[in-house]
Amino acid sequence: MIAILDYGVGNLFSLQSSLDSIGEASIITRDPRQIHQADRLILPGVGAFCDAIGQLKHFGLDQVIRQETASGKPLLGICLGMQLLFQTSMENGIHQGLGLIPGTVRPLFPVVPSSCKIPHIGWNQLHQTRSSALFSRILQDSFVYFVHSYYAADCSDFVIATTDYGIPLTAAVACGCVYGCQFHPEKSGAVGLEILKTFCQEVD
């Protein structure tokens, strides 16, 4: 059973539909008991970092996530959900994240060239920079779908894939049982479904 963490932020039902399509049972929940009973966790997210971390704390899910990942339970953060895994974010001030992966979330402006529109929206190639079980079912340079205005920095030891948007940007990270995708697997067609399937069936 996959627990999709519900803290009032994220494309929950789109993600659940994707899991349904690959035959993976899931539950949308914020109940600590159900989260503890689940085999794997997915942390989705859209919107502002400060609002999202506030919602996690409001429901007590920040502590639940830390406890479950400390026990070795696999977690996949998606888009803003990936950014929440880091120590800090510079979105509209300085905000503390979950601290599961060392690094800082920084704005794309003015890092990317002026010719690159912000937010970064659309299909870009995924360049795998080191071997990871998460990408064992997809080809190098597969296309996935991005929507973001901030990116993960200061985390080179944990980057498993980048994407080129004028400069190389962090596209995916891994630290022990914790994984993150800046892109949306649930919006990335067959490639995204293979990534979700791998997370559900193979990573540990």
mmCIF file of C-alpha atoms in Angstrom, residues 13-180:
data_model
loop_
_atom_site.group_PDB
_atom_site.id
_atom_site.type_symbol
_atom_site.label_atom_id
_atom_site.label_comp_id
_atom_site.label_asym_id
_atom_site.label_seq_id
_atom_site.Cartn_x
_atom_site.Cartn_y
_atom_site.Cartn_z
ATOM 1 C CA PHE A 13 -6.129 12.499 -7.293
ATOM 2 C CA SER A 14 -4.069 12.792 -10.484
ATOM 3 C CA LEU A 15 -1.279 10.958 -8.684
ATOM 4 C CA GLN A 16 -3.646 8.328 -7.327
ATOM 5 C CA SER A 17 -5.073 7.786 -10.827
ATOM 6 C CA SER A 18 -1.557 7.174 -12.129
ATOM 7 C CA LEU A 19 -0.930 4.619 -9.391
ATOM 8 C CA ASP A 20 -4.247 2.957 -10.187
ATOM 9 C CA SER A 21 -3.237 2.685 -13.844
ATOM 10 C CA ILE A 22 -0.118 0.685 -12.926
ATOM 11 C CA GLY A 23 -2.011 -1.551 -10.508
ATOM 12 C CA GLU A 24 -0.635 -0.055 -7.285
ATOM 13 C CA ALA A 25 -3.033 0.296 -4.365
ATOM 14 C CA SER A 26 -2.860 3.672 -2.649
ATOM 15 C CA ILE A 27 -4.602 5.728 -0.014
ATOM 16 C CA ILE A 28 -4.772 9.510 0.350
ATOM 17 C CA THR A 29 -4.286 10.147 4.040
ATOM 18 C CA ARG A 30 -2.928 12.284 6.862
ATOM 19 C CA ASP A 31 -3.673 9.652 9.498
ATOM 20 C CA PRO A 32 -0.399 8.641 11.241
ATOM 21 C CA ARG A 33 -1.678 5.083 11.762
ATOM 22 C CA GLN A 34 -2.360 4.573 8.068
ATOM 23 C CA ILE A 35 0.957 6.171 7.167
ATOM 24 C CA HIS A 36 2.753 3.822 9.547
ATOM 25 C CA GLN A 37 0.998 0.802 8.005
ATOM 26 C CA ALA A 38 1.860 1.822 4.432
ATOM 27 C CA ASP A 39 4.787 0.239 2.595
ATOM 28 C CA ARG A 40 5.890 3.465 0.899
ATOM 29 C CA LEU A 41 5.097 7.184 1.076
ATOM 30 C CA ILE A 42 4.651 9.824 -1.614
ATOM 31 C CA LEU A 43 4.795 13.529 -0.761
ATOM 32 C CA PRO A 44 3.272 15.570 -3.607
ATOM 33 C CA GLY A 45 3.050 19.350 -3.645
ATOM 34 C CA VAL A 46 2.264 22.493 -5.612
ATOM 35 C CA GLY A 47 2.358 26.132 -4.543
ATOM 36 C CA ALA A 48 4.535 28.034 -2.081
ATOM 37 C CA PHE A 49 7.138 26.387 0.147
ATOM 38 C CA CYS A 50 6.260 28.373 3.292
ATOM 39 C CA ASP A 51 2.565 27.490 3.041
ATOM 40 C CA ALA A 52 3.346 23.818 2.397
ATOM 41 C CA ILE A 53 5.745 23.365 5.323
ATOM 42 C CA GLY A 54 3.236 25.199 7.513
ATOM 43 C CA GLN A 55 0.531 22.738 6.502
ATOM 44 C CA LEU A 56 2.790 19.762 7.196
ATOM 45 C CA LYS A 57 3.502 21.092 10.679
ATOM 46 C CA HIS A 58 -0.167 21.912 11.277
ATOM 47 C CA PHE A 59 -1.122 18.286 10.720
ATOM 48 C CA GLY A 60 1.965 16.944 12.500
ATOM 49 C CA LEU A 61 3.110 15.259 9.317
ATOM 50 C CA ASP A 62 6.621 16.703 9.498
ATOM 51 C CA GLN A 63 7.379 14.541 12.534
ATOM 52 C CA VAL A 64 5.570 11.533 11.071
ATOM 53 C CA ILE A 65 7.657 11.776 7.890
ATOM 54 C CA ARG A 66 10.898 12.024 9.837
ATOM 55 C CA GLN A 67 9.981 9.027 11.985
ATOM 56 C CA GLU A 68 8.944 6.839 9.054
ATOM 57 C CA THR A 69 11.999 7.631 6.917
ATOM 58 C CA ALA A 70 14.288 7.139 9.933
ATOM 59 C CA SER A 71 12.916 3.598 10.113
ATOM 60 C CA GLY A 72 13.898 3.037 6.465
ATOM 61 C CA LYS A 73 10.521 3.469 4.788
ATOM 62 C CA PRO A 74 10.921 4.736 1.198
ATOM 63 C CA LEU A 75 9.610 8.244 0.496
ATOM 64 C CA LEU A 76 9.225 9.976 -2.876
ATOM 65 C CA GLY A 77 8.820 13.761 -2.944
ATOM 66 C CA ILE A 78 7.360 15.241 -6.130
ATOM 67 C CA CYS A 79 7.891 18.846 -7.328
ATOM 68 C CA LEU A 80 7.320 21.046 -4.257
ATOM 69 C CA GLY A 81 7.268 17.784 -2.300
ATOM 70 C CA MET A 82 10.891 17.263 -3.356
ATOM 71 C CA GLN A 83 11.838 20.786 -2.321
ATOM 72 C CA LEU A 84 10.343 20.226 1.135
ATOM 73 C CA LEU A 85 12.880 17.436 1.701
ATOM 74 C CA PHE A 86 15.739 19.934 1.906
ATOM 75 C CA GLN A 87 17.093 21.916 4.832
ATOM 76 C CA THR A 88 16.049 25.400 3.740
ATOM 77 C CA SER A 89 14.204 27.324 1.044
ATOM 78 C CA MET A 90 14.762 30.905 -0.119
ATOM 79 C CA GLU A 91 11.231 31.251 -1.510
ATOM 80 C CA ASN A 92 9.755 34.490 -0.116
ATOM 81 C CA GLY A 93 12.230 34.566 2.760
ATOM 82 C CA ILE A 94 14.218 31.836 4.495
ATOM 83 C CA HIS A 95 12.195 28.815 5.598
ATOM 84 C CA GLN A 96 13.228 25.547 7.226
ATOM 85 C CA GLY A 97 12.314 22.343 5.397
ATOM 86 C CA LEU A 98 12.170 18.747 6.574
ATOM 87 C CA GLY A 99 15.955 18.478 6.594
ATOM 88 C CA LEU A 100 16.035 14.975 5.133
ATOM 89 C CA ILE A 101 18.524 15.983 2.422
ATOM 90 C CA PRO A 102 21.257 18.610 2.799
ATOM 91 C CA GLY A 103 20.755 21.547 0.449
ATOM 92 C CA THR A 104 18.950 24.809 -0.256
ATOM 93 C CA VAL A 105 16.017 25.582 -2.537
ATOM 94 C CA ARG A 106 16.836 28.708 -4.567
ATOM 95 C CA PRO A 107 14.983 30.790 -7.194
ATOM 96 C CA LEU A 108 15.617 30.137 -10.877
ATOM 97 C CA PHE A 109 15.936 33.897 -11.409
ATOM 98 C CA PRO A 110 18.599 35.152 -12.054
ATOM 99 C CA VAL A 111 20.482 31.839 -12.310
ATOM 100 C CA VAL A 112 19.041 30.674 -15.631
ATOM 101 C CA PRO A 113 19.669 32.723 -18.805
ATOM 102 C CA SER A 114 17.221 35.544 -19.520
ATOM 103 C CA SER A 115 16.069 33.666 -22.619
ATOM 104 C CA CYS A 116 14.586 30.937 -20.388
ATOM 105 C CA LYS A 117 11.091 31.723 -19.173
ATOM 106 C CA ILE A 118 10.210 31.395 -15.496
ATOM 107 C CA PRO A 119 8.454 29.328 -14.353
ATOM 108 C CA HIS A 120 10.096 26.470 -16.203
ATOM 109 C CA ILE A 121 7.110 24.673 -17.736
ATOM 110 C CA GLY A 122 7.259 21.813 -20.190
ATOM 111 C CA TRP A 123 9.052 18.683 -21.325
ATOM 112 C CA ASN A 124 12.783 18.401 -20.754
ATOM 113 C CA GLN A 125 15.286 15.578 -20.884
ATOM 114 C CA LEU A 126 16.336 13.745 -17.759
ATOM 115 C CA HIS A 127 20.114 13.283 -17.662
ATOM 116 C CA GLN A 128 20.993 10.541 -15.192
ATOM 117 C CA THR A 129 24.217 11.552 -13.453
ATOM 118 C CA ARG A 130 24.666 8.448 -11.316
ATOM 119 C CA SER A 131 23.126 5.013 -11.036
ATOM 120 C CA SER A 132 19.866 4.850 -9.106
ATOM 121 C CA ALA A 133 17.262 2.138 -8.729
ATOM 122 C CA LEU A 134 14.579 4.793 -9.301
ATOM 123 C CA PHE A 135 15.518 5.046 -12.986
ATOM 124 C CA SER A 136 16.258 1.393 -13.685
ATOM 125 C CA ARG A 137 13.284 1.078 -16.082
ATOM 126 C CA ILE A 138 13.850 4.193 -18.202
ATOM 127 C CA LEU A 139 16.373 5.223 -20.837
ATOM 128 C CA GLN A 140 18.979 7.927 -20.431
ATOM 129 C CA ASP A 141 17.734 11.340 -21.667
ATOM 130 C CA SER A 142 14.046 10.414 -21.446
ATOM 131 C CA PHE A 143 11.655 13.368 -21.474
ATOM 132 C CA VAL A 144 9.656 14.302 -18.353
ATOM 133 C CA TYR A 145 7.357 17.192 -17.469
ATOM 134 C CA PHE A 146 8.429 20.122 -15.275
ATOM 135 C CA VAL A 147 6.605 23.022 -13.623
ATOM 136 C CA HIS A 148 8.752 25.063 -11.215
ATOM 137 C CA SER A 149 10.264 28.449 -10.389
ATOM 138 C CA TYR A 150 12.739 27.213 -7.754
ATOM 139 C CA TYR A 151 15.397 24.515 -7.803
ATOM 140 C CA ALA A 152 17.498 22.483 -5.371
ATOM 141 C CA ALA A 153 21.105 23.670 -4.949
ATOM 142 C CA ASP A 154 24.093 22.865 -2.738
ATOM 143 C CA CYS A 155 23.198 19.176 -2.937
ATOM 144 C CA SER A 156 25.594 17.721 -5.528
ATOM 145 C CA ASP A 157 26.337 14.606 -3.448
ATOM 146 C CA PHE A 158 22.677 13.588 -3.677
ATOM 147 C CA VAL A 159 21.799 14.497 -7.281
ATOM 148 C CA ILE A 160 20.919 11.482 -9.435
ATOM 149 C CA ALA A 161 19.638 13.398 -12.476
ATOM 150 C CA THR A 162 19.759 16.875 -13.955
ATOM 151 C CA THR A 163 17.903 18.677 -16.707
ATOM 152 C CA ASP A 164 19.228 21.391 -19.011
ATOM 153 C CA TYR A 165 17.357 24.704 -18.826
ATOM 154 C CA GLY A 166 20.062 27.043 -20.006
ATOM 155 C CA ILE A 167 22.187 25.560 -17.226
ATOM 156 C CA PRO A 168 22.078 22.123 -15.551
ATOM 157 C CA LEU A 169 19.391 22.042 -12.856
ATOM 158 C CA THR A 170 18.700 19.405 -10.226
ATOM 159 C CA ALA A 171 15.969 17.116 -11.554
ATOM 160 C CA ALA A 172 16.098 14.242 -9.054
ATOM 161 C CA VAL A 173 17.831 13.382 -5.783
ATOM 162 C CA ALA A 174 18.315 10.392 -3.513
ATOM 163 C CA CYS A 175 19.547 10.065 0.053
ATOM 164 C CA GLY A 176 19.133 6.622 1.591
ATOM 165 C CA CYS A 177 15.445 5.709 1.378
ATOM 166 C CA VAL A 178 14.438 9.290 0.492
ATOM 167 C CA TYR A 179 13.954 10.199 -3.185
ATOM 168 C CA GLY A 180 12.830 13.373 -4.891
#
